[in-house]
mmCIF file of C-alpha atoms in Angstrom:
data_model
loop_
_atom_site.group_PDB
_atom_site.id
_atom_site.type_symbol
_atom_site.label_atom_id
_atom_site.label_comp_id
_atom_site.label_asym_id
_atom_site.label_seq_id
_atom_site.Cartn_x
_atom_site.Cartn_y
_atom_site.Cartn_z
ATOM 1 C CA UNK A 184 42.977 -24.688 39.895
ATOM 2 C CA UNK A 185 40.714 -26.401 42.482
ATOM 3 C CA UNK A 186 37.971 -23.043 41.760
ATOM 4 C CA UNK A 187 37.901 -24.246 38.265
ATOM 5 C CA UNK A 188 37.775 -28.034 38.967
ATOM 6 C CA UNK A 189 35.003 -27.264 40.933
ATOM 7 C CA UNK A 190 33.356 -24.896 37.985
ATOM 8 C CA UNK A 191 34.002 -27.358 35.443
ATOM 9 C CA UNK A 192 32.206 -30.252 37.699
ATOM 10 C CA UNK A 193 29.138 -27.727 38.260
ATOM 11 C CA UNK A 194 28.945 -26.981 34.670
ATOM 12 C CA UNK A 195 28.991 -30.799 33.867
ATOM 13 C CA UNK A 196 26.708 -31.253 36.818
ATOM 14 C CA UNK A 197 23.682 -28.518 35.025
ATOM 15 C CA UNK A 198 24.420 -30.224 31.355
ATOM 16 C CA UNK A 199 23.692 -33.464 32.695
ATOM 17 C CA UNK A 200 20.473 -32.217 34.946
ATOM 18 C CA UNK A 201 19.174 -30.474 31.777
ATOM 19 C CA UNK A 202 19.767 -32.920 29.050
ATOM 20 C CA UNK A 203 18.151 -36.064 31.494
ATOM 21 C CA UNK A 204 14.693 -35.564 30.507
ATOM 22 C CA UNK A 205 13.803 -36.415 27.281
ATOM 23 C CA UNK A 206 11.479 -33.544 26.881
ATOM 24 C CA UNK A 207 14.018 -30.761 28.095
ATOM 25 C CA UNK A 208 16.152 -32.410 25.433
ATOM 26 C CA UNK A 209 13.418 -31.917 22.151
ATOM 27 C CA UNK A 210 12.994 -28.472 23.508
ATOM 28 C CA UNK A 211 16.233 -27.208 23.374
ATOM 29 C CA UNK A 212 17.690 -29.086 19.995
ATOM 30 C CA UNK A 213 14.211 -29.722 17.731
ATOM 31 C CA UNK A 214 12.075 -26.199 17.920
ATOM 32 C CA UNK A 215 15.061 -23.915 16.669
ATOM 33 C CA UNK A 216 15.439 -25.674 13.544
ATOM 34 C CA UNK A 217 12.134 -25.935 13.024
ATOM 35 C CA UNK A 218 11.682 -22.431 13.612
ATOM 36 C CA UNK A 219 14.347 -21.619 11.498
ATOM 37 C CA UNK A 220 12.810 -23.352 8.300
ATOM 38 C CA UNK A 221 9.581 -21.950 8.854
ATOM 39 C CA UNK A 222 11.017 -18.549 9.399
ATOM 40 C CA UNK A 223 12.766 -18.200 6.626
ATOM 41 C CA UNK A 224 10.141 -18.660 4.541
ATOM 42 C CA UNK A 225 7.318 -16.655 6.188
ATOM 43 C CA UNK A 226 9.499 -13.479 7.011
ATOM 44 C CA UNK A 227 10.490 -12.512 3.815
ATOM 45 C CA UNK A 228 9.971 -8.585 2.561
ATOM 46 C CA UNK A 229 10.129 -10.040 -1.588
ATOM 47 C CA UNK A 230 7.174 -9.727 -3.600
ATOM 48 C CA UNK A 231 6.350 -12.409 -5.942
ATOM 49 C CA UNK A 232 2.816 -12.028 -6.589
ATOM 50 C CA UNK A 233 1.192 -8.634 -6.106
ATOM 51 C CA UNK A 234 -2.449 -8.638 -6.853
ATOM 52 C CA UNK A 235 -2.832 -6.521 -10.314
ATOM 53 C CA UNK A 236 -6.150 -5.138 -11.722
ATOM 54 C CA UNK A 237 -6.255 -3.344 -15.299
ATOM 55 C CA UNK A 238 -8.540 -0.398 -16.089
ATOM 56 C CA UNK A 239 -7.415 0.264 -19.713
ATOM 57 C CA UNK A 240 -9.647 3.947 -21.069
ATOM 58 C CA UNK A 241 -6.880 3.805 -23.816
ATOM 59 C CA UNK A 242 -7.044 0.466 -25.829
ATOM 60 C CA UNK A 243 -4.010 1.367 -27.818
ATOM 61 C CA UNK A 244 -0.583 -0.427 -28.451
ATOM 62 C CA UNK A 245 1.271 1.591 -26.251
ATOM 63 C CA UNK A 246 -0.968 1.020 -23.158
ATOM 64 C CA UNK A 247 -0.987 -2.691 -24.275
ATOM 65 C CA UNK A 248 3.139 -2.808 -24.104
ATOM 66 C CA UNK A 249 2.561 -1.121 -20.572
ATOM 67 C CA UNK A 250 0.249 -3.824 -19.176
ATOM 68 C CA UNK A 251 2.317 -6.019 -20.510
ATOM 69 C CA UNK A 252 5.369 -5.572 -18.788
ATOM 70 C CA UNK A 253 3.489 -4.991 -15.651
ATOM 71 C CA UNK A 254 1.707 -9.012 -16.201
ATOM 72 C CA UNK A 255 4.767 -10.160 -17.589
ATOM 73 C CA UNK A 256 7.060 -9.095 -14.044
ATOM 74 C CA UNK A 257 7.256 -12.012 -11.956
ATOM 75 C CA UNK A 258 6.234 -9.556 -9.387
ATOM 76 C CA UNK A 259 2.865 -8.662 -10.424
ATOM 77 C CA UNK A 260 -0.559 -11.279 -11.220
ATOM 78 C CA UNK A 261 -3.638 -10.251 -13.082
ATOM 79 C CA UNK A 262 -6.480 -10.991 -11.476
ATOM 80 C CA UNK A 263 -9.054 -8.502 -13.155
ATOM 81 C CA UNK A 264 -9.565 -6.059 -15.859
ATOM 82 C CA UNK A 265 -12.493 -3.587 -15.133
ATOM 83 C CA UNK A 266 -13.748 -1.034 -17.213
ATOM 84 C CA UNK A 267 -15.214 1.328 -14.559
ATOM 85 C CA UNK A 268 -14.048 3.116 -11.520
ATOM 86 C CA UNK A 269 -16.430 1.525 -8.976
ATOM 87 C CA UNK A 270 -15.245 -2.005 -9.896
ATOM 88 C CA UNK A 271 -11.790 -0.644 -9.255
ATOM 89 C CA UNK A 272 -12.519 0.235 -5.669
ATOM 90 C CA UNK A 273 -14.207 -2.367 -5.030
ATOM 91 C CA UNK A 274 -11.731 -4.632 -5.720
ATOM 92 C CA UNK A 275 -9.031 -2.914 -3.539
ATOM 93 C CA UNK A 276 -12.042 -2.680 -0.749
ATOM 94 C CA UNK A 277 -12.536 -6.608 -0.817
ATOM 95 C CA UNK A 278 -8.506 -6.871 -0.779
ATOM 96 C CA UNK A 279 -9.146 -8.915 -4.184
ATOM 97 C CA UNK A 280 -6.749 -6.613 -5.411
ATOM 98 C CA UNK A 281 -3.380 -4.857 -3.981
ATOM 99 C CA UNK A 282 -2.878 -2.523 -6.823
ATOM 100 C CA UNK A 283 -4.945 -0.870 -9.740
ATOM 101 C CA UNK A 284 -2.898 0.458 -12.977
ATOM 102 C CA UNK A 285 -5.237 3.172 -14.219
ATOM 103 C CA UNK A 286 -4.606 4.171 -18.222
ATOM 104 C CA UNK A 287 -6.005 7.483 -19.035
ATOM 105 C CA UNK A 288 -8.110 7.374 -22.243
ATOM 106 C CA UNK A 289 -5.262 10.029 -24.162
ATOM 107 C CA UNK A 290 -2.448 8.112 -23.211
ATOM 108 C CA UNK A 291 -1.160 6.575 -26.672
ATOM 109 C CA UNK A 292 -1.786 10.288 -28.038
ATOM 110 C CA UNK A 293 0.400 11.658 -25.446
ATOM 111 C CA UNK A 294 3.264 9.320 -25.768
ATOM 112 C CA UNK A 295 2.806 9.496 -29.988
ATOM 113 C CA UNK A 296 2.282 13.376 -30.062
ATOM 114 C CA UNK A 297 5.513 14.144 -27.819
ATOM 115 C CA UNK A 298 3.907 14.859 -24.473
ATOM 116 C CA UNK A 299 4.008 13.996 -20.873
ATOM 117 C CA UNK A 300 1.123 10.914 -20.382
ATOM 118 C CA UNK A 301 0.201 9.919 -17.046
ATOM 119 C CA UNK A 302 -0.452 6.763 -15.794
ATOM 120 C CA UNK A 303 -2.749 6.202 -11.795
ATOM 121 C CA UNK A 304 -1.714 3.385 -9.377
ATOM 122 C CA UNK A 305 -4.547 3.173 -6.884
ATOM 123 C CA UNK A 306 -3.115 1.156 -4.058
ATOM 124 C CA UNK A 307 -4.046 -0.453 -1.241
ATOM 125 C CA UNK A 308 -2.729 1.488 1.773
ATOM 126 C CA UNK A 309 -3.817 -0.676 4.974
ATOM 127 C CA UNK A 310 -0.058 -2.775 4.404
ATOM 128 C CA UNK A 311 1.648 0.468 4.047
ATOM 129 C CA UNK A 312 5.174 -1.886 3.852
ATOM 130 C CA UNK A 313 3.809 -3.993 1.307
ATOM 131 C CA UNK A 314 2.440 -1.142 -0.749
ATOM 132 C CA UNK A 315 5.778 0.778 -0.774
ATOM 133 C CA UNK A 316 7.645 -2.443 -2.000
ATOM 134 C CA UNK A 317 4.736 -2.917 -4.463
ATOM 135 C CA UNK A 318 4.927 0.920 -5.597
ATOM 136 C CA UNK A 319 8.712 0.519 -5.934
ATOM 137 C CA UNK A 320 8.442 -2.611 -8.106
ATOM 138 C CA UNK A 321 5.701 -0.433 -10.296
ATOM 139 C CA UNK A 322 7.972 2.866 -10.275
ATOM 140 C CA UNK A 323 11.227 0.581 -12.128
ATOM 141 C CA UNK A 324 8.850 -1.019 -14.591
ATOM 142 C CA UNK A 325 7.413 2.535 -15.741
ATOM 143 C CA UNK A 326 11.381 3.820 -15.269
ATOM 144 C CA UNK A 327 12.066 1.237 -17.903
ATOM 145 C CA UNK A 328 9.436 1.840 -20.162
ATOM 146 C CA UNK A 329 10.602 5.261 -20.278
ATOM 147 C CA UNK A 330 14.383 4.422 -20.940
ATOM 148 C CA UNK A 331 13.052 1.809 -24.096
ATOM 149 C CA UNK A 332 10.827 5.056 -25.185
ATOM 150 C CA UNK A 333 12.961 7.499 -25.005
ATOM 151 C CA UNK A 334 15.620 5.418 -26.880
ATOM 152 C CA UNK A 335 13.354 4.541 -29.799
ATOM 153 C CA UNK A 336 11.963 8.499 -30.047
ATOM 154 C CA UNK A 337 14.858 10.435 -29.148
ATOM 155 C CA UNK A 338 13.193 14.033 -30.090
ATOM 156 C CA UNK A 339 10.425 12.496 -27.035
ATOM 157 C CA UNK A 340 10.428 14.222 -23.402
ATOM 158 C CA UNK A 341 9.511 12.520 -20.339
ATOM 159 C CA UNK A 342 6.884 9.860 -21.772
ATOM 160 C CA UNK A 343 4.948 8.644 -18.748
ATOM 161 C CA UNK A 344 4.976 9.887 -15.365
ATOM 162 C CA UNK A 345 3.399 7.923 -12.358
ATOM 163 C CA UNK A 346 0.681 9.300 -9.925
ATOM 164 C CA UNK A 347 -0.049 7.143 -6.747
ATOM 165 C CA UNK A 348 -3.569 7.239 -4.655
ATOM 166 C CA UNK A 349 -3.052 5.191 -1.336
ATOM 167 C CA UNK A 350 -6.485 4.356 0.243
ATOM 168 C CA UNK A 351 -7.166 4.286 4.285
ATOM 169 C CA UNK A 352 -4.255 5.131 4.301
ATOM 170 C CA UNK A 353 -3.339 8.305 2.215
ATOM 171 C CA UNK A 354 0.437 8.991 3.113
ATOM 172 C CA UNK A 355 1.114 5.522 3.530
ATOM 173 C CA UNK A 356 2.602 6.360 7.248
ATOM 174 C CA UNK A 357 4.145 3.295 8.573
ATOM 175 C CA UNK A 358 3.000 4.705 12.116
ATOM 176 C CA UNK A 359 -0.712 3.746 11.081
ATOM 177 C CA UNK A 360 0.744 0.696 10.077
ATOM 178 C CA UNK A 361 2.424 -0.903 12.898
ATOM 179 C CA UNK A 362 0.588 0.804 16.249
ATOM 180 C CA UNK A 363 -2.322 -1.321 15.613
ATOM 181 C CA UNK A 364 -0.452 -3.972 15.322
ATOM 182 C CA UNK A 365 1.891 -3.390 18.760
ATOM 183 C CA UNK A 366 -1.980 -3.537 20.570
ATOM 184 C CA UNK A 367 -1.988 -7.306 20.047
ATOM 185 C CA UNK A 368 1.318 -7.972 20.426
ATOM 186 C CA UNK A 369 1.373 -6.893 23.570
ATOM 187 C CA UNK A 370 -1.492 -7.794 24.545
ATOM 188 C CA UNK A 371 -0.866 -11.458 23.324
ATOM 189 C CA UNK A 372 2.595 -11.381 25.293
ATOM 190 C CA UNK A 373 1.101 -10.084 29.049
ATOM 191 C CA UNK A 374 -1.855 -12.897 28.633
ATOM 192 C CA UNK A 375 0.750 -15.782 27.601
ATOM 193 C CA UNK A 376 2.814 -15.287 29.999
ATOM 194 C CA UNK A 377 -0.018 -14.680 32.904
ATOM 195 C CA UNK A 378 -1.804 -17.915 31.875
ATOM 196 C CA UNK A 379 0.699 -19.660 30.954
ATOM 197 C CA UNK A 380 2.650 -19.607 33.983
ATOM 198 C CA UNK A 381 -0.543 -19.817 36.154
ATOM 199 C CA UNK A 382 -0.773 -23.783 36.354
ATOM 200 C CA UNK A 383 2.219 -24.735 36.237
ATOM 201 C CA UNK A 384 3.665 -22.461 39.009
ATOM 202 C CA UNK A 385 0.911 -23.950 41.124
ATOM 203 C CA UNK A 386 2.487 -27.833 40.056
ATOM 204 C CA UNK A 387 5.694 -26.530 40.822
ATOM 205 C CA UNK A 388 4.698 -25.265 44.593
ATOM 206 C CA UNK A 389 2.635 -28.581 45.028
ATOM 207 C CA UNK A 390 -0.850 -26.509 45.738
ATOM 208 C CA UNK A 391 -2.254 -27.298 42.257
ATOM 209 C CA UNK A 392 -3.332 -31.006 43.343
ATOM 210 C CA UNK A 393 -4.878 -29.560 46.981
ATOM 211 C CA UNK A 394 -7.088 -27.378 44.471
ATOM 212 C CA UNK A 395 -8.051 -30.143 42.803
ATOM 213 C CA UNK A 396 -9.325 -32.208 45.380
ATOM 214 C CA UNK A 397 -11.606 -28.961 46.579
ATOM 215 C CA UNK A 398 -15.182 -28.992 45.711
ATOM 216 C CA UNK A 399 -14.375 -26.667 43.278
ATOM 217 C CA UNK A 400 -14.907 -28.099 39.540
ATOM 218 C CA UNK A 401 -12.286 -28.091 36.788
ATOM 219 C CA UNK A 402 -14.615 -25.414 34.544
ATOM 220 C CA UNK A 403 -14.285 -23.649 37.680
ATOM 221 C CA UNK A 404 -10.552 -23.407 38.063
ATOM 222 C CA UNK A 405 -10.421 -23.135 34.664
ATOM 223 C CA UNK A 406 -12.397 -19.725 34.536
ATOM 224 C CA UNK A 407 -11.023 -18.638 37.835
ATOM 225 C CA UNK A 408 -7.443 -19.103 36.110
ATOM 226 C CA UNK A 409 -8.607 -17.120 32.573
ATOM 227 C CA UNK A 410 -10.329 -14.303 34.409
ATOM 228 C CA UNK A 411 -7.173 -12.296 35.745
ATOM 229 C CA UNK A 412 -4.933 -12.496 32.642
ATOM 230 C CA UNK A 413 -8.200 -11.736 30.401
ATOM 231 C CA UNK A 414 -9.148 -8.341 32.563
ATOM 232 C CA UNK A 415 -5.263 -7.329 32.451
ATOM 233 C CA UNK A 416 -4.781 -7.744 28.807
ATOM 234 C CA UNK A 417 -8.494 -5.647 28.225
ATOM 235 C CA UNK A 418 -6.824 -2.521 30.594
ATOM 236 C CA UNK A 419 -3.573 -2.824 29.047
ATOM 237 C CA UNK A 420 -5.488 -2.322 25.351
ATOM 238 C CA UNK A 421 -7.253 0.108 26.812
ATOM 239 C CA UNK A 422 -4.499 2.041 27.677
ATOM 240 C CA UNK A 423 -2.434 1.415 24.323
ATOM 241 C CA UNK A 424 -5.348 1.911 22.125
ATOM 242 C CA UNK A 425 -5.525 5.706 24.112
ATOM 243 C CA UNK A 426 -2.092 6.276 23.652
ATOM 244 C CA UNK A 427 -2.315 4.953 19.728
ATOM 245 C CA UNK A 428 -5.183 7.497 19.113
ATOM 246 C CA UNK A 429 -4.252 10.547 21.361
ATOM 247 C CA UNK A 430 -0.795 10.686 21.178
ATOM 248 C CA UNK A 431 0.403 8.947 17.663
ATOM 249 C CA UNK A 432 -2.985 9.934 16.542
ATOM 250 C CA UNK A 433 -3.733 6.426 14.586
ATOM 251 C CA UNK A 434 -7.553 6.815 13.226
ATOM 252 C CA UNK A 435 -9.631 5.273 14.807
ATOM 253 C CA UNK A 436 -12.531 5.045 12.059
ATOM 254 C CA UNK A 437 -14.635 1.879 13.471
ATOM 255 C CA UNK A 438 -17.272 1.424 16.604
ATOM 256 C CA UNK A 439 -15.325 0.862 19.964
ATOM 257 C CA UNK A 440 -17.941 -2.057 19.984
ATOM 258 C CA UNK A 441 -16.451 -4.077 17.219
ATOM 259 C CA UNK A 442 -12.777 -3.246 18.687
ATOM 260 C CA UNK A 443 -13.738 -4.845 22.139
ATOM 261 C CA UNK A 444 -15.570 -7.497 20.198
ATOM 262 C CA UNK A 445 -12.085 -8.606 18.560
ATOM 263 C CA UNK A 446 -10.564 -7.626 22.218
ATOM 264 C CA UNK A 447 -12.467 -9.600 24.165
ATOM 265 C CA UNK A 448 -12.575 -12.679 21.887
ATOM 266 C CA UNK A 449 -8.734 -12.585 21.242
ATOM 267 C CA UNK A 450 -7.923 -12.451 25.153
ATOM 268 C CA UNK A 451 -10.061 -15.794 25.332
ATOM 269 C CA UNK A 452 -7.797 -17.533 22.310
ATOM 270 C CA UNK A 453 -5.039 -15.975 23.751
ATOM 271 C CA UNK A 454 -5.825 -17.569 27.446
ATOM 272 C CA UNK A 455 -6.989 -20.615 26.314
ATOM 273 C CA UNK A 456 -3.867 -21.267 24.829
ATOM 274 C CA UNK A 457 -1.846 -19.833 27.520
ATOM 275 C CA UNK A 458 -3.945 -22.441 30.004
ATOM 276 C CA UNK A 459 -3.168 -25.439 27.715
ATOM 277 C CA UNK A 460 0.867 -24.717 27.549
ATOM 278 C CA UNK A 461 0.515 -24.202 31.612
ATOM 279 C CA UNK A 462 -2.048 -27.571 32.102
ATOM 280 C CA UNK A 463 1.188 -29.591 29.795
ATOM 281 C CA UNK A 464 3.820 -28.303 31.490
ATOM 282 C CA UNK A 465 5.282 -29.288 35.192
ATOM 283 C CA UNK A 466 7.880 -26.582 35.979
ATOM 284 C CA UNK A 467 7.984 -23.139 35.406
ATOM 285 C CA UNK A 468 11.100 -23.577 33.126
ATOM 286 C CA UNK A 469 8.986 -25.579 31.360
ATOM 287 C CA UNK A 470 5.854 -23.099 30.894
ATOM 288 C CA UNK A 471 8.534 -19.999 30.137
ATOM 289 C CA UNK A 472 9.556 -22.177 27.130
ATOM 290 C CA UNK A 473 6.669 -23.308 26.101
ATOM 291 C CA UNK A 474 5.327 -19.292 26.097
ATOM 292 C CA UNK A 475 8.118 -18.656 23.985
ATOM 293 C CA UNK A 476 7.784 -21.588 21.709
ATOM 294 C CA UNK A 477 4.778 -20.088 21.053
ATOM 295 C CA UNK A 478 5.012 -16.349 21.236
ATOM 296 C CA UNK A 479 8.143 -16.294 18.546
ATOM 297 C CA UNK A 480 6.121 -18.223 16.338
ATOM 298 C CA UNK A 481 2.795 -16.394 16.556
ATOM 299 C CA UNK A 482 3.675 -12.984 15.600
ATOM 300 C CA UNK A 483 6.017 -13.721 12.715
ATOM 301 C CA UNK A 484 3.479 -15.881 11.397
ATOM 302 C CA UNK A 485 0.401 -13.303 12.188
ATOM 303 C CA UNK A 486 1.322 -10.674 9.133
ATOM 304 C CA UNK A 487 2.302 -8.152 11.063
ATOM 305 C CA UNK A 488 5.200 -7.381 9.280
ATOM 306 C CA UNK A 489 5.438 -9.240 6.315
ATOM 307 C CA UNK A 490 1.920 -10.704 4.264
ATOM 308 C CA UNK A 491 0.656 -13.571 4.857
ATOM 309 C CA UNK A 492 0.106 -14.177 1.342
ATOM 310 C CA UNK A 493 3.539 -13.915 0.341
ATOM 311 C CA UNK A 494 4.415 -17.133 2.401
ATOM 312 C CA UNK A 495 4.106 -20.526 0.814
ATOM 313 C CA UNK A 496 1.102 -22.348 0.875
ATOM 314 C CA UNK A 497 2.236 -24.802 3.651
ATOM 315 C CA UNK A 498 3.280 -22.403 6.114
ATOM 316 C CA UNK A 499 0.088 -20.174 5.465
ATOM 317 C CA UNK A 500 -2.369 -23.172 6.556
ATOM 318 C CA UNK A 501 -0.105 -22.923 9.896
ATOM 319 C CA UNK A 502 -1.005 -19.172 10.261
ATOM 320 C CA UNK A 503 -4.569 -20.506 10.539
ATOM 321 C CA UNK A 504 -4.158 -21.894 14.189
ATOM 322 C CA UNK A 505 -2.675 -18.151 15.358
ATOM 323 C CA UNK A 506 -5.402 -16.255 16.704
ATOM 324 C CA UNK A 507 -3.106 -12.890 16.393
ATOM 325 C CA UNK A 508 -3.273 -13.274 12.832
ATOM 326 C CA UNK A 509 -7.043 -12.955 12.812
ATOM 327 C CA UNK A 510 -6.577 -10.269 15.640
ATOM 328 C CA UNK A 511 -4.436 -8.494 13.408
ATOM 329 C CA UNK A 512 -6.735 -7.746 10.873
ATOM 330 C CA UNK A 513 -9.140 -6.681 13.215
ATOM 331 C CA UNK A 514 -6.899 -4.102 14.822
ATOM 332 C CA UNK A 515 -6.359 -2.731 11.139
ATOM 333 C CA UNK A 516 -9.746 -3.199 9.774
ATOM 334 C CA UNK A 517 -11.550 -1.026 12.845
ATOM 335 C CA UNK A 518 -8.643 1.491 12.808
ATOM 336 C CA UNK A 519 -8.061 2.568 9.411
ATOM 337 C CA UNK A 520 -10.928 1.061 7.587
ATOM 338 C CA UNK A 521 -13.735 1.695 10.068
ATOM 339 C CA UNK A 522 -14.644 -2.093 8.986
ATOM 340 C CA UNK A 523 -18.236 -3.277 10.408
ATOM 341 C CA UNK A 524 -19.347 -6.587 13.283
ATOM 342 C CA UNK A 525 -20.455 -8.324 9.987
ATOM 343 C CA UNK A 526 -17.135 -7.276 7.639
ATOM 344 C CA UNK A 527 -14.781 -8.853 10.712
ATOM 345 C CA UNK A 528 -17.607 -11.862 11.367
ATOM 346 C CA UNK A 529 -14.755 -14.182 9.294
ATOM 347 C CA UNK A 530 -12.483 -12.980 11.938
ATOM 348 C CA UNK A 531 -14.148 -13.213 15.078
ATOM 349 C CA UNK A 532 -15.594 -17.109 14.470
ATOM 350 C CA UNK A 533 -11.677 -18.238 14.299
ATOM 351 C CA UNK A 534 -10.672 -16.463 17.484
ATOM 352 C CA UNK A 535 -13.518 -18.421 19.188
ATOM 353 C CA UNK A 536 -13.429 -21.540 18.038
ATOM 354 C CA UNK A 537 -9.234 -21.338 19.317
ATOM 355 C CA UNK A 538 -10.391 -20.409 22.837
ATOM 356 C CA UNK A 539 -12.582 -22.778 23.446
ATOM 357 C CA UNK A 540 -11.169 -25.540 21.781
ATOM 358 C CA UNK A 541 -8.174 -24.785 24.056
ATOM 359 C CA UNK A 542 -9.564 -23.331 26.992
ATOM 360 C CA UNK A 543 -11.657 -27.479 27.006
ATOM 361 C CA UNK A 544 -8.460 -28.909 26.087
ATOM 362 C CA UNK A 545 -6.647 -27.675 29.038
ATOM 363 C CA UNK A 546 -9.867 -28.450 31.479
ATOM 364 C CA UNK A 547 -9.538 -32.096 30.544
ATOM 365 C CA UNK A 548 -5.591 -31.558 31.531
ATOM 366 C CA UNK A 549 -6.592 -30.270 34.676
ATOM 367 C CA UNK A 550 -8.058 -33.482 35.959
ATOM 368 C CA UNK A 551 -6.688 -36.164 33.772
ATOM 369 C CA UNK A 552 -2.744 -35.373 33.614
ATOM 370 C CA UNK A 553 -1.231 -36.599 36.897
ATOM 371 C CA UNK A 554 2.593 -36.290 35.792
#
């Protein structure tokens, strides 16, 4: 009894030490439900408004019942009809457009006649999740056309049958898919946690304010501090983006200088923030959460699973302070679209204006936050 008297006091002893501070206290009971109302709203694998473009050859009543149960699925928006095949792919291209329903100029004569008619989806492959859901959702909607045909022309065979064309990426291979995406994940997690720790394990030890008092200037410790998590993260994408192409062999259709572009300007985001979470915090405790507070956030709110598009308005003006989210479509634009500097310009100006908005942020913490 007296080994559990004593347990019991120690346990009371670390509740007490870790619910005294204020802080400690907002960290442990306010970011999980935060977390989990955000969450359940970004990570979600529904549907509700796939991008829909129309290029009717046909004009007759049958292919207008078609589009119409295609616009009137509360899965599917019409944003275009075009009346070439150029306009088509350039829509998907531009991402104005997730999927184009293609109606073959013979198709009301098929279906009237007796015969097969077919019907093109050109998709957009780069999301090869969100272009499977998207082709499933198109697949029941022809499945029940078919079943309302076939029961009002019972002498009829198969009356439509679907052909897909996924572009960059043709089998829609969820490999392509997520190994670009695992390059920034990682690399945002090594940086983080170098960074982030950097500072405040220096605090911790006592050493940070002896640094301070050096002729050294805060720019100074600030770059000194960014440099070593910065050239680790740019060997360790090295290294994955190897292994991606030579041994899961990802495409890799784009200039390696665009790709180190996006590298390069992603590990200063990525540090800057990193530095600011280490310049606020006082322990290391307090910099691990912080990381994490972070990290969790940042890649379910970066697209790489689920689209940021699908999520509601107000959580996808949040997304626009994650620089993996801009990272993200880098990674996917070089590798499977062989996108251009100027293409991934709208990209790259984010990223920048993150790292040094943090990386000055946590310079003026160096000097001016005593406690």
């Amino acid at each position: 009894m007296n080994m559990w008297h004593r347990i019991i006091a120690l346990v009371i002893k670390e509740f007490l030490a870790l619910l005294r501070d204020p802080r400690e206290r907002l960290l442990i009971i306010v970011p999980p439900i935060v977390q989990l109302v955000v969450f359940s709203y970004a990570a979600s694998f529904d549907l509700n408004h796939v991008k829909l473009a129309v290029y009717d050859r046909d004009g007759g009543q049958a292919a207008h019942a078609l589009i119409a149960r295609f616009t009137g699925s509360r899965h599917f928006q019409l944003v275009a009809s075009v009346t070439d095949p150029a306009s088509a792919e350039r829509l998907i291209d531009a991402k104005r457009a997730l999927l184009v329903l293609e109606i073959g100029p013979e198709f009301s004569s098929h279906l009237l006649s007796g015969r097969t008619a077919t019907v093109q989806v050109l998709i957009d492959g780069r999301n090869s999740n969100t272009a499977l859901i998207a082709l499933n959702y198109a697949r029941r909607i022809v499945q029940d056309f078919n079943r309302d045909w076939l029961h009002d022309n019972t002498d009829a065979k198969l009356p439509l049958r679907l052909e897909t064309r996924a572009w960059f990426n043709p089998n829609l291979e969820s490999r392509w898919f997520i190994v670009p995406g695992i390059v920034g994940l990682l690399m945002m997690v090594v940086v983080m946690m170098v960074t982030a720790l950097s500072v405040a394990r220096e605090r911790e030890q006592g050493t940070f304010d002896q640094l301070l008092v050096t002729p050294m200037r805060p720019v100074e410790i600030l770059i000194g501090k960014a440099i070593p998590g910065m050239l680790i993260g740019l060997l360790e994408a090295t290294l994955i983006v190897i292994i991606a192409v030579a041994w899961f062999h990802v495409p890799l259709r784009g200039h390696l200088i665009t790709l180190y572009t996006g590298i390069f300007l992603f590990l200063l985001s990525a540090s800057g923030v990193g530095l600011m979470i280490s310049s606020l915090a006082t322990t290391l405790q307090q910099a691990l959460l912080g990381a994490f507070l972070f990290l969790v956030p940042g890649v379910i709110l970066s697209g790489f699973a689920t689209p940021i598009a699908n999520m509601p308005a107000a959580v996808q003006y949040i997304t626009l302070i994650d620089p993996l989210r801009y990272f993200m479509v880098v990674l996917r634009g070089v590798f499977l679209e062989g996108a251009s500097f100027a293409q991934l310009w709208s990209q790259f100006w984010p990223m920048t204006l993150i790292g040094i908005g943090c990386l000055a942020g946590a310079g003026w913490l160096f000097r001016h936050r005593t406690t």
